[in-house]
Amino acid sequence: MSKLSHAQWSSRLTFILAATGSAVGLGNIWKFPYMVGDSGGAAFVLIYLLCIALVGLPILVAEWLIGRRGQNNPANAMADLAKSAGQPRIWMIVGISGILGAFLILSFYSVIGGWSLYYTLSSVTGAFSGQDADGIGELFNGMLGNPGLLLLGHSVFMLLVIGIVARGVTKGLEGAVRTLMPALGVLLLVLVGYGMTTGHFGEALGFMFNPDFGALNGGVVLAAMGQAFFTLSLGMGIMMAYGSYLGKEVNLIKTARTVIILDTVVALVAGLAIFPIVFANGLDLDSGPGLIFVTLPLAFGNMGGGVILGLLFFLLLTFAALTSAISLLEPVVEFVEERTPLSRIGSTLVAGAATWALGIAALLAFNVWSDVLILGFNVFDFLDTLTSKYLLPLTGLFAIIFVGWLLDREGVRQELQLGDTGAKIWTLVSRFIAPLGVIAVFVSSL
């Protein structure tokens, strides 16, 4: 149990900002807008929203419910709730798996956060100005091949994350999201405003929102379901940890709906910021993460006002990475704090240092350790594959099974403030639709 009374969010609004900040990450800025444009536009958005309602929302609510009932870190919360439900303590493995997933993800996510910091600085110094494609490519490859530079970026990013999380829920997490989330929104709107001046905003709108139902197939539906699952930070212990700081007065389903709407809006608006620049400069849409770190810098370096625009974009990217990173460290810190004699600051330093150390192995995968393979993957790709394809979906799957099948149905109905019809829908979705959706994504990813 915790050594002190468990911390609480000061308001529902700050909780919504924190949960949305966790959900809004690097994937929202690039991956989701691209998936929309490449997979049927508005038709894909409709499938995505259906998937998020039937899979993402119930698992999000289930993880919050586990955290709020347990008032503890994910491992202890699962153990306590399993005991009260007459189930074996082995269910605490679900919580441990989520914490482990968050720890592993942050180790390599911080490396990418370091890239974003480096590119923010490069924007200020005019490193992109007048460069051709080869020059920008050399900048990116030179960064990856320089372990000292990667270590510096990774270290600075982790220090920022540790500094925020060490201050606790009210001063640290809440203070950060109250600043970063509005700033992220303003930066997005400024970039959309610029996009409207390029003469290609209409093309971007058509690309993203023109429904093409012919583009839909089984693979697209599974991709939409996978994105719905991962965008909400499910299966990482984050939402269980955040739920443990939540008061009983908060309506979980209404709050989940608000977070999902905000997360989706940010992702769509990001597309309206990025794609006018892409179309205006005749850039390659299908360039993966390179769109952010190679293609867009090429455009910024060869357009009027590109220095300012590049700075704004990479600040946006850094803020999005930070809001997700602090949420990834939180469940690890909560676990250490509640299972050891360490204070909040001590727990954050231990958890942060361990994450930073593993991140060194991840960044060396691009240079010194490029020949070191684990099951055919370099260290960075191994950590990414282990978490995204195995730990996260399995953790989310067992969390919704636990809430849907093993917790007292009447108690869950009352806690979720459901009427008779709502309770029947919740039972159907939590017991059958959401678990089968996760299983479909898990099997297809294998």
Short mmCIF file of C-alpha atoms in Angstrom, two decimals:
data_model
loop_
_atom_site.label_atom_id
_atom_site.label_comp_id
_atom_site.label_asym_id
_atom_site.label_seq_id
_atom_site.Cartn_x
_atom_site.Cartn_y
_atom_site.Cartn_z
CA MET A 1 0.00 0.00 0.00
CA SER A 2 1.09 3.61 -0.39
CA LYS A 3 3.04 5.18 2.43
CA LEU A 4 0.89 8.34 2.34
CA SER A 5 -2.67 9.24 1.40
CA HIS A 6 -2.95 8.73 -2.33
CA ALA A 7 -2.58 11.88 -4.45
CA GLN A 8 -5.63 13.16 -6.35
CA TRP A 9 -6.17 15.26 -9.46
CA SER A 10 -7.29 18.76 -8.48
CA SER A 11 -10.10 18.79 -11.05
CA ARG A 12 -11.73 16.82 -13.84
CA LEU A 13 -10.35 19.32 -16.38
CA THR A 14 -6.73 18.75 -15.38
CA PHE A 15 -7.31 15.00 -15.53
CA ILE A 16 -8.74 15.35 -19.04
CA LEU A 17 -5.73 17.45 -20.10
CA ALA A 18 -3.34 14.89 -18.62
CA ALA A 19 -5.06 11.90 -20.23
CA THR A 20 -5.29 13.73 -23.57
CA GLY A 21 -1.63 14.75 -23.26
CA SER A 22 -0.70 11.11 -22.81
CA ALA A 23 -2.78 10.10 -25.83
CA VAL A 24 -1.44 12.91 -28.05
CA GLY A 25 2.06 11.90 -29.09
CA LEU A 26 4.32 11.57 -32.10
CA GLY A 27 1.84 9.17 -33.74
CA ASN A 28 -0.88 11.85 -33.77
CA ILE A 29 1.36 14.38 -35.50
CA TRP A 30 2.34 12.11 -38.36
CA LYS A 31 0.90 8.59 -38.38
CA PHE A 32 -2.82 9.17 -37.95
CA PRO A 33 -3.16 11.96 -40.55
CA TYR A 34 -1.25 9.84 -43.05
CA MET A 35 -3.44 6.79 -42.33
CA VAL A 36 -6.54 8.92 -42.95
CA GLY A 37 -5.29 10.17 -46.30
CA ASP A 38 -4.01 6.81 -47.48
CA SER A 39 -6.89 4.61 -46.33
CA GLY A 40 -10.11 6.15 -47.55
CA GLY A 41 -10.22 9.65 -46.04
CA ALA A 42 -13.50 10.25 -44.23
CA ALA A 43 -14.40 6.56 -44.70
CA PHE A 44 -11.34 5.62 -42.62
CA VAL A 45 -12.27 8.22 -39.97
CA LEU A 46 -15.72 6.63 -39.63
CA ILE A 47 -14.20 3.14 -39.24
CA TYR A 48 -11.65 4.51 -36.76
CA LEU A 49 -14.34 6.18 -34.64
CA LEU A 50 -16.38 2.97 -34.65
CA CYS A 51 -13.33 0.98 -33.54
CA ILE A 52 -12.44 3.49 -30.86
CA ALA A 53 -16.01 3.39 -29.52
CA LEU A 54 -16.17 -0.41 -29.45
CA VAL A 55 -12.57 -1.21 -28.45
CA GLY A 56 -10.68 1.88 -27.29
CA LEU A 57 -13.32 3.47 -25.06
CA PRO A 58 -14.26 0.34 -23.05
CA ILE A 59 -10.61 -0.57 -22.39
CA LEU A 60 -9.83 3.03 -21.42
CA VAL A 61 -12.78 3.02 -18.99
CA ALA A 62 -11.76 -0.41 -17.65
CA GLU A 63 -8.20 0.75 -16.92
CA TRP A 64 -9.41 3.93 -15.19
CA LEU A 65 -11.89 1.87 -13.16
CA ILE A 66 -9.16 -0.53 -12.02
CA GLY A 67 -6.91 2.36 -11.00
CA ARG A 68 -9.65 4.31 -9.20
CA ARG A 69 -10.93 1.30 -7.29
CA GLY A 70 -7.44 0.18 -6.34
CA GLN A 71 -6.12 3.67 -5.40
CA ASN A 72 -2.69 2.17 -5.96
CA ASN A 73 -0.08 1.44 -8.61
CA PRO A 74 -1.28 -0.90 -11.41
CA ALA A 75 0.32 -4.05 -9.92
CA ASN A 76 -1.06 -3.51 -6.41
CA ALA A 77 -4.44 -2.37 -7.76
CA MET A 78 -4.84 -5.56 -9.81
CA ALA A 79 -3.75 -7.71 -6.85
CA ASP A 80 -6.19 -6.01 -4.45
CA LEU A 81 -9.14 -6.10 -6.85
CA ALA A 82 -8.46 -9.74 -7.73
CA LYS A 83 -8.48 -10.64 -4.03
CA SER A 84 -11.76 -8.78 -3.43
CA ALA A 85 -13.29 -10.56 -6.43
CA GLY A 86 -12.16 -13.97 -5.13
CA GLN A 87 -9.58 -14.34 -7.89
CA PRO A 88 -5.91 -15.39 -7.56
CA ARG A 89 -3.25 -12.70 -7.05
CA ILE A 90 -1.62 -13.78 -10.31
CA TRP A 91 -3.82 -11.14 -11.94
CA MET A 92 -1.31 -8.58 -10.68
CA ILE A 93 0.81 -9.69 -13.66
CA VAL A 94 -1.52 -7.57 -15.81
CA GLY A 95 -0.47 -4.49 -13.85
CA ILE A 96 3.20 -5.48 -13.89
CA SER A 97 3.02 -6.02 -17.65
CA GLY A 98 1.61 -2.51 -18.13
CA ILE A 99 4.34 -0.95 -15.98
CA LEU A 100 7.02 -2.92 -17.84
CA GLY A 101 5.56 -1.80 -21.17
CA ALA A 102 5.66 1.86 -20.14
CA PHE A 103 9.26 1.49 -18.95
CA LEU A 104 10.44 -0.16 -22.17
CA ILE A 105 8.56 2.27 -24.44
CA LEU A 106 9.92 5.36 -22.68
CA SER A 107 13.49 4.09 -23.05
CA PHE A 108 13.34 4.38 -26.86
CA TYR A 109 10.64 7.10 -27.01
CA SER A 110 13.08 9.37 -25.17
CA VAL A 111 15.64 8.78 -27.93
CA ILE A 112 13.13 10.12 -30.48
CA GLY A 113 12.36 12.99 -28.09
CA GLY A 114 16.08 13.77 -28.26
CA TRP A 115 15.85 13.87 -32.07
CA SER A 116 13.03 16.40 -31.77
CA LEU A 117 15.11 18.59 -29.44
CA TYR A 118 18.05 18.44 -31.87
CA TYR A 119 15.85 19.42 -34.80
CA THR A 120 14.32 22.27 -32.80
CA LEU A 121 17.83 23.63 -32.23
CA SER A 122 18.73 22.98 -35.88
CA SER A 123 15.71 25.05 -36.93
CA VAL A 124 16.92 28.00 -34.85
CA THR A 125 20.45 27.85 -36.26
CA GLY A 126 19.20 27.67 -39.86
CA ALA A 127 20.69 24.23 -40.49
CA PHE A 128 17.94 23.42 -43.02
CA SER A 129 18.30 26.62 -45.05
CA GLY A 130 19.19 26.10 -48.70
CA GLN A 131 19.77 22.37 -48.27
CA ASP A 132 18.91 19.87 -50.98
CA ALA A 133 17.56 16.38 -50.31
CA ASP A 134 21.04 14.92 -49.97
CA GLY A 135 22.05 17.61 -47.47
CA ILE A 136 19.00 17.01 -45.26
CA GLY A 137 19.55 13.25 -45.51
CA GLU A 138 23.16 13.69 -44.41
CA LEU A 139 22.00 15.78 -41.45
CA PHE A 140 19.64 13.01 -40.30
CA ASN A 141 22.09 10.17 -40.93
CA GLY A 142 24.90 12.16 -39.32
CA MET A 143 22.76 12.56 -36.19
CA LEU A 144 21.99 8.82 -36.06
CA GLY A 145 25.64 7.93 -36.58
CA ASN A 146 26.83 10.19 -33.74
CA PRO A 147 26.33 8.34 -30.41
CA GLY A 148 27.51 11.35 -28.39
CA LEU A 149 24.93 13.63 -29.99
CA LEU A 150 22.13 11.06 -29.52
CA LEU A 151 23.17 10.56 -25.90
CA LEU A 152 23.04 14.31 -25.27
CA GLY A 153 19.55 14.64 -26.75
CA HIS A 154 18.27 11.55 -24.93
CA SER A 155 19.76 12.76 -21.63
CA VAL A 156 18.34 16.29 -21.87
CA PHE A 157 14.90 14.95 -22.79
CA MET A 158 14.92 12.47 -19.87
CA LEU A 159 16.05 15.21 -17.47
CA LEU A 160 13.04 17.30 -18.52
CA VAL A 161 10.71 14.33 -17.97
CA ILE A 162 12.27 13.44 -14.60
CA GLY A 163 12.11 17.06 -13.46
CA ILE A 164 8.38 17.25 -14.21
CA VAL A 165 7.38 13.88 -12.74
CA ALA A 166 9.48 14.33 -9.57
CA ARG A 167 7.30 17.30 -8.57
CA GLY A 168 4.30 15.02 -8.09
CA VAL A 169 0.76 14.92 -9.43
CA THR A 170 -0.37 18.48 -8.65
CA LYS A 171 2.82 20.49 -9.16
CA GLY A 172 4.44 18.20 -11.75
CA LEU A 173 1.93 16.43 -13.99
CA GLU A 174 -0.83 19.02 -13.70
CA GLY A 175 1.54 21.97 -14.00
CA ALA A 176 3.07 20.51 -17.14
CA VAL A 177 -0.16 19.66 -18.95
CA ARG A 178 -1.73 23.02 -18.06
CA THR A 179 1.16 24.68 -19.88
CA LEU A 180 2.05 22.19 -22.62
CA MET A 181 -1.43 21.26 -23.87
CA PRO A 182 -2.65 24.84 -24.54
CA ALA A 183 0.76 25.63 -26.09
CA LEU A 184 0.44 22.56 -28.31
CA GLY A 185 -3.02 23.70 -29.38
CA VAL A 186 -1.80 27.21 -30.23
CA LEU A 187 1.17 25.90 -32.22
CA LEU A 188 -1.12 23.58 -34.20
CA LEU A 189 -3.51 26.42 -35.04
CA VAL A 190 -0.63 28.69 -36.13
CA LEU A 191 0.64 25.95 -38.47
CA VAL A 192 -2.88 25.36 -39.83
CA GLY A 193 -3.13 29.12 -40.43
CA TYR A 194 0.07 28.94 -42.45
CA GLY A 195 -1.29 25.93 -44.34
CA MET A 196 -4.25 28.05 -45.44
CA THR A 197 -1.86 30.47 -47.15
CA THR A 198 -0.09 27.83 -49.27
CA GLY A 199 -2.83 27.52 -51.86
CA HIS A 200 -3.03 23.78 -51.19
CA PHE A 201 -5.29 23.72 -48.12
CA GLY A 202 -8.25 22.55 -50.20
CA GLU A 203 -6.14 19.71 -51.58
CA ALA A 204 -5.27 18.68 -48.02
CA LEU A 205 -8.96 18.77 -47.03
CA GLY A 206 -9.86 16.57 -49.98
CA PHE A 207 -7.01 14.17 -49.24
CA MET A 208 -8.11 13.68 -45.65
CA PHE A 209 -11.88 13.99 -45.75
CA ASN A 210 -13.06 12.82 -49.16
CA PRO A 211 -14.67 9.43 -48.41
CA ASP A 212 -13.35 6.60 -50.57
CA PHE A 213 -15.16 3.48 -49.42
CA GLY A 214 -13.41 1.51 -52.15
CA ALA A 215 -10.14 1.90 -50.23
CA LEU A 216 -11.56 0.06 -47.23
CA ASN A 217 -10.63 -3.58 -46.74
CA GLY A 218 -9.87 -5.97 -43.89
CA GLY A 219 -6.33 -4.64 -43.53
CA VAL A 220 -7.53 -1.04 -43.25
CA VAL A 221 -10.13 -1.98 -40.62
CA LEU A 222 -7.48 -3.79 -38.57
CA ALA A 223 -5.14 -0.82 -38.93
CA ALA A 224 -7.91 1.49 -37.69
CA MET A 225 -8.54 -0.79 -34.73
CA GLY A 226 -4.84 -0.95 -33.91
CA GLN A 227 -4.53 2.84 -34.07
CA ALA A 228 -7.63 3.22 -31.87
CA PHE A 229 -6.00 0.97 -29.28
CA PHE A 230 -2.51 2.44 -29.25
CA THR A 231 -3.39 6.14 -29.56
CA LEU A 232 -5.11 6.11 -26.16
CA SER A 233 -2.03 4.81 -24.30
CA LEU A 234 -3.81 1.56 -23.48
CA GLY A 235 -2.01 -1.45 -22.03
CA MET A 236 0.87 0.68 -20.68
CA GLY A 237 -0.23 1.01 -17.05
CA ILE A 238 -0.61 4.77 -17.70
CA MET A 239 -4.38 4.96 -17.52
CA MET A 240 -4.48 2.68 -14.46
CA ALA A 241 -1.96 4.98 -12.76
CA TYR A 242 -3.85 8.12 -13.81
CA GLY A 243 -7.12 6.51 -12.71
CA SER A 244 -5.68 5.89 -9.24
CA TYR A 245 -5.51 9.67 -8.72
CA LEU A 246 -9.16 10.09 -9.75
CA GLY A 247 -12.05 10.91 -7.39
CA LYS A 248 -15.30 8.94 -7.28
CA GLU A 249 -17.32 11.93 -8.51
CA VAL A 250 -15.90 11.76 -12.06
CA ASN A 251 -18.10 10.04 -14.66
CA LEU A 252 -15.65 7.68 -16.39
CA ILE A 253 -17.59 7.12 -19.62
CA LYS A 254 -18.30 10.82 -20.25
CA THR A 255 -14.69 11.70 -19.46
CA ALA A 256 -13.38 8.95 -21.77
CA ARG A 257 -15.59 10.29 -24.55
CA THR A 258 -14.15 13.79 -24.07
CA VAL A 259 -10.54 12.53 -24.14
CA ILE A 260 -11.21 10.50 -27.30
CA ILE A 261 -12.78 13.49 -29.07
CA LEU A 262 -9.85 15.76 -28.14
CA ASP A 263 -7.27 13.17 -29.17
CA THR A 264 -8.96 12.64 -32.55
CA VAL A 265 -9.38 16.37 -33.19
CA VAL A 266 -5.67 17.01 -32.49
CA ALA A 267 -4.69 14.22 -34.89
CA LEU A 268 -6.94 15.54 -37.66
CA VAL A 269 -5.84 19.16 -37.17
CA ALA A 270 -2.21 17.97 -37.32
CA GLY A 271 -2.97 16.62 -40.78
CA LEU A 272 -4.37 20.00 -41.83
CA ALA A 273 -1.11 21.57 -40.61
CA ILE A 274 1.25 19.12 -42.32
CA PHE A 275 -0.35 18.18 -45.65
CA PRO A 276 -0.71 21.69 -47.18
CA ILE A 277 3.08 22.05 -46.74
CA VAL A 278 3.60 18.58 -48.25
CA PHE A 279 1.44 19.32 -51.30
CA ALA A 280 2.80 22.85 -51.76
CA ASN A 281 6.33 21.50 -52.00
CA GLY A 282 5.58 18.37 -54.03
CA LEU A 283 6.89 16.14 -51.22
CA ASP A 284 6.61 12.37 -50.87
CA LEU A 285 3.66 11.42 -48.64
CA ASP A 286 4.75 7.82 -48.22
CA SER A 287 8.03 8.42 -46.40
CA GLY A 288 7.22 7.09 -42.94
CA PRO A 289 8.96 8.80 -40.00
CA GLY A 290 11.23 10.37 -42.61
CA LEU A 291 8.35 12.74 -43.40
CA ILE A 292 9.08 14.51 -40.11
CA PHE A 293 12.87 14.31 -39.97
CA VAL A 294 13.85 14.45 -43.65
CA THR A 295 11.03 15.54 -45.96
CA LEU A 296 9.55 18.44 -43.97
CA PRO A 297 12.96 19.95 -43.02
CA LEU A 298 13.75 20.02 -46.74
CA ALA A 299 10.61 22.10 -47.27
CA PHE A 300 11.32 24.37 -44.29
CA GLY A 301 14.83 25.04 -45.57
CA ASN A 302 13.62 26.24 -48.95
CA MET A 303 10.57 28.38 -48.20
CA GLY A 304 10.04 31.93 -47.02
CA GLY A 305 9.73 32.01 -43.24
CA GLY A 306 10.95 28.42 -43.10
CA VAL A 307 13.15 29.03 -40.06
CA ILE A 308 10.18 30.21 -37.96
CA LEU A 309 7.87 27.54 -39.35
CA GLY A 310 10.40 24.78 -38.71
CA LEU A 311 10.94 26.02 -35.16
CA LEU A 312 7.18 26.03 -34.50
CA PHE A 313 6.76 22.54 -35.94
CA PHE A 314 9.56 20.92 -33.95
CA LEU A 315 8.46 22.72 -30.78
CA LEU A 316 5.03 21.18 -31.38
CA LEU A 317 6.63 17.78 -31.84
CA THR A 318 8.70 18.19 -28.66
CA PHE A 319 5.67 19.24 -26.60
CA ALA A 320 3.69 16.24 -27.87
CA ALA A 321 6.60 13.93 -27.03
CA LEU A 322 6.94 15.43 -23.53
CA THR A 323 3.25 15.06 -22.61
CA SER A 324 3.39 11.38 -23.59
CA ALA A 325 6.78 10.78 -21.95
CA ILE A 326 5.75 12.09 -18.52
CA SER A 327 2.74 9.77 -18.61
CA LEU A 328 5.01 6.82 -19.49
CA LEU A 329 7.29 7.47 -16.50
CA GLU A 330 4.41 7.98 -14.04
CA PRO A 331 3.28 4.31 -13.59
CA VAL A 332 6.90 3.22 -13.09
CA VAL A 333 7.45 5.93 -10.46
CA GLU A 334 4.15 5.16 -8.72
CA PHE A 335 5.14 1.48 -8.52
CA VAL A 336 8.59 2.23 -7.06
CA GLU A 337 7.19 4.79 -4.61
CA GLU A 338 4.50 2.45 -3.29
CA ARG A 339 6.64 -0.69 -3.14
CA THR A 340 9.81 0.79 -1.60
CA PRO A 341 10.73 3.24 1.21
CA LEU A 342 11.81 5.81 -1.38
CA SER A 343 10.22 9.28 -1.54
CA ARG A 344 8.55 10.66 -4.68
CA ILE A 345 11.80 12.35 -5.73
CA GLY A 346 13.90 9.26 -4.98
CA SER A 347 11.49 6.99 -6.84
CA THR A 348 11.54 9.29 -9.87
CA LEU A 349 15.34 9.41 -9.91
CA VAL A 350 15.62 5.60 -9.70
CA ALA A 351 12.95 4.96 -12.34
CA GLY A 352 14.27 7.73 -14.59
CA ALA A 353 17.88 6.58 -14.32
CA ALA A 354 16.94 2.99 -15.19
CA THR A 355 14.93 4.18 -18.20
CA TRP A 356 17.77 6.46 -19.31
CA ALA A 357 20.27 3.58 -19.07
CA LEU A 358 18.15 1.28 -21.26
CA GLY A 359 17.70 4.17 -23.70
CA ILE A 360 21.47 4.23 -24.20
CA ALA A 361 21.28 0.68 -25.55
CA ALA A 362 18.45 1.79 -27.86
CA LEU A 363 20.35 4.77 -29.28
CA LEU A 364 23.53 2.71 -29.80
CA ALA A 365 21.48 0.46 -32.11
CA PHE A 366 21.84 3.17 -34.79
CA ASN A 367 25.63 3.23 -34.70
CA VAL A 368 28.05 1.35 -32.40
CA TRP A 369 25.72 -1.60 -31.77
CA SER A 370 24.10 -1.71 -35.21
CA ASP A 371 25.29 -5.32 -35.63
CA VAL A 372 23.90 -6.42 -32.23
CA LEU A 373 20.66 -8.28 -32.96
CA ILE A 374 18.00 -9.80 -30.69
CA LEU A 375 15.82 -12.30 -32.57
CA GLY A 376 16.82 -10.53 -35.78
CA PHE A 377 16.07 -7.00 -34.51
CA ASN A 378 18.44 -4.30 -33.37
CA VAL A 379 17.86 -3.15 -29.77
CA PHE A 380 15.65 -0.18 -30.74
CA ASP A 381 13.39 -2.22 -33.05
CA PHE A 382 13.29 -5.12 -30.58
CA LEU A 383 11.94 -2.88 -27.81
CA ASP A 384 9.41 -1.36 -30.21
CA THR A 385 8.22 -4.76 -31.48
CA LEU A 386 8.08 -6.39 -28.04
CA THR A 387 5.88 -3.64 -26.63
CA SER A 388 3.61 -2.76 -29.57
CA LYS A 389 2.91 -6.29 -30.78
CA TYR A 390 2.91 -8.25 -27.52
CA LEU A 391 2.91 -6.44 -24.17
CA LEU A 392 0.40 -3.69 -24.93
CA PRO A 393 -2.35 -5.70 -26.63
CA LEU A 394 -2.11 -8.54 -24.10
CA THR A 395 -2.22 -6.16 -21.14
CA GLY A 396 -5.24 -4.34 -22.56
CA LEU A 397 -6.94 -7.62 -23.40
CA PHE A 398 -6.65 -9.05 -19.90
CA ALA A 399 -7.65 -5.73 -18.31
CA ILE A 400 -10.98 -5.66 -20.19
CA ILE A 401 -11.54 -9.38 -19.54
CA PHE A 402 -10.95 -8.80 -15.82
CA VAL A 403 -13.42 -5.93 -15.62
CA GLY A 404 -15.97 -7.45 -18.00
CA TRP A 405 -16.03 -11.00 -16.62
CA LEU A 406 -14.63 -11.06 -13.08
CA LEU A 407 -15.64 -7.85 -11.31
CA ASP A 408 -19.10 -7.60 -9.75
CA ARG A 409 -21.42 -6.58 -12.59
CA GLU A 410 -23.79 -4.58 -10.39
CA GLY A 411 -20.91 -2.73 -8.73
CA VAL A 412 -19.44 -1.84 -12.14
CA ARG A 413 -22.87 -0.72 -13.40
CA GLN A 414 -23.28 1.64 -10.45
CA GLU A 415 -19.74 2.98 -10.70
CA LEU A 416 -20.19 3.72 -14.40
CA GLN A 417 -23.63 5.25 -13.71
CA LEU A 418 -25.35 3.05 -16.28
CA GLY A 419 -29.06 2.47 -16.70
CA ASP A 420 -30.49 -0.90 -17.71
CA THR A 421 -29.89 -0.38 -21.45
CA GLY A 422 -26.43 1.08 -20.88
CA ALA A 423 -25.52 -1.85 -18.63
CA LYS A 424 -26.54 -4.34 -21.34
CA ILE A 425 -24.48 -2.49 -23.96
CA TRP A 426 -21.48 -2.33 -21.59
CA THR A 427 -21.73 -6.07 -20.90
CA LEU A 428 -21.85 -6.88 -24.63
CA VAL A 429 -18.95 -4.58 -25.49
CA SER A 430 -16.69 -5.36 -22.51
CA ARG A 431 -17.22 -9.12 -22.59
CA PHE A 432 -17.24 -9.81 -26.31
CA ILE A 433 -16.69 -6.98 -28.80
CA ALA A 434 -13.64 -5.26 -27.23
CA PRO A 435 -11.77 -8.50 -26.36
CA LEU A 436 -12.39 -9.94 -29.83
CA GLY A 437 -11.23 -6.69 -31.41
CA VAL A 438 -7.95 -6.77 -29.49
CA ILE A 439 -7.47 -10.46 -30.33
CA ALA A 440 -8.00 -9.64 -34.04
CA VAL A 441 -5.34 -6.92 -33.93
CA PHE A 442 -2.96 -9.13 -31.93
CA VAL A 443 -3.25 -12.09 -34.27
CA SER A 444 -2.98 -9.95 -37.42
CA SER A 445 0.17 -8.25 -36.08
CA LEU A 446 1.82 -11.66 -35.70
#
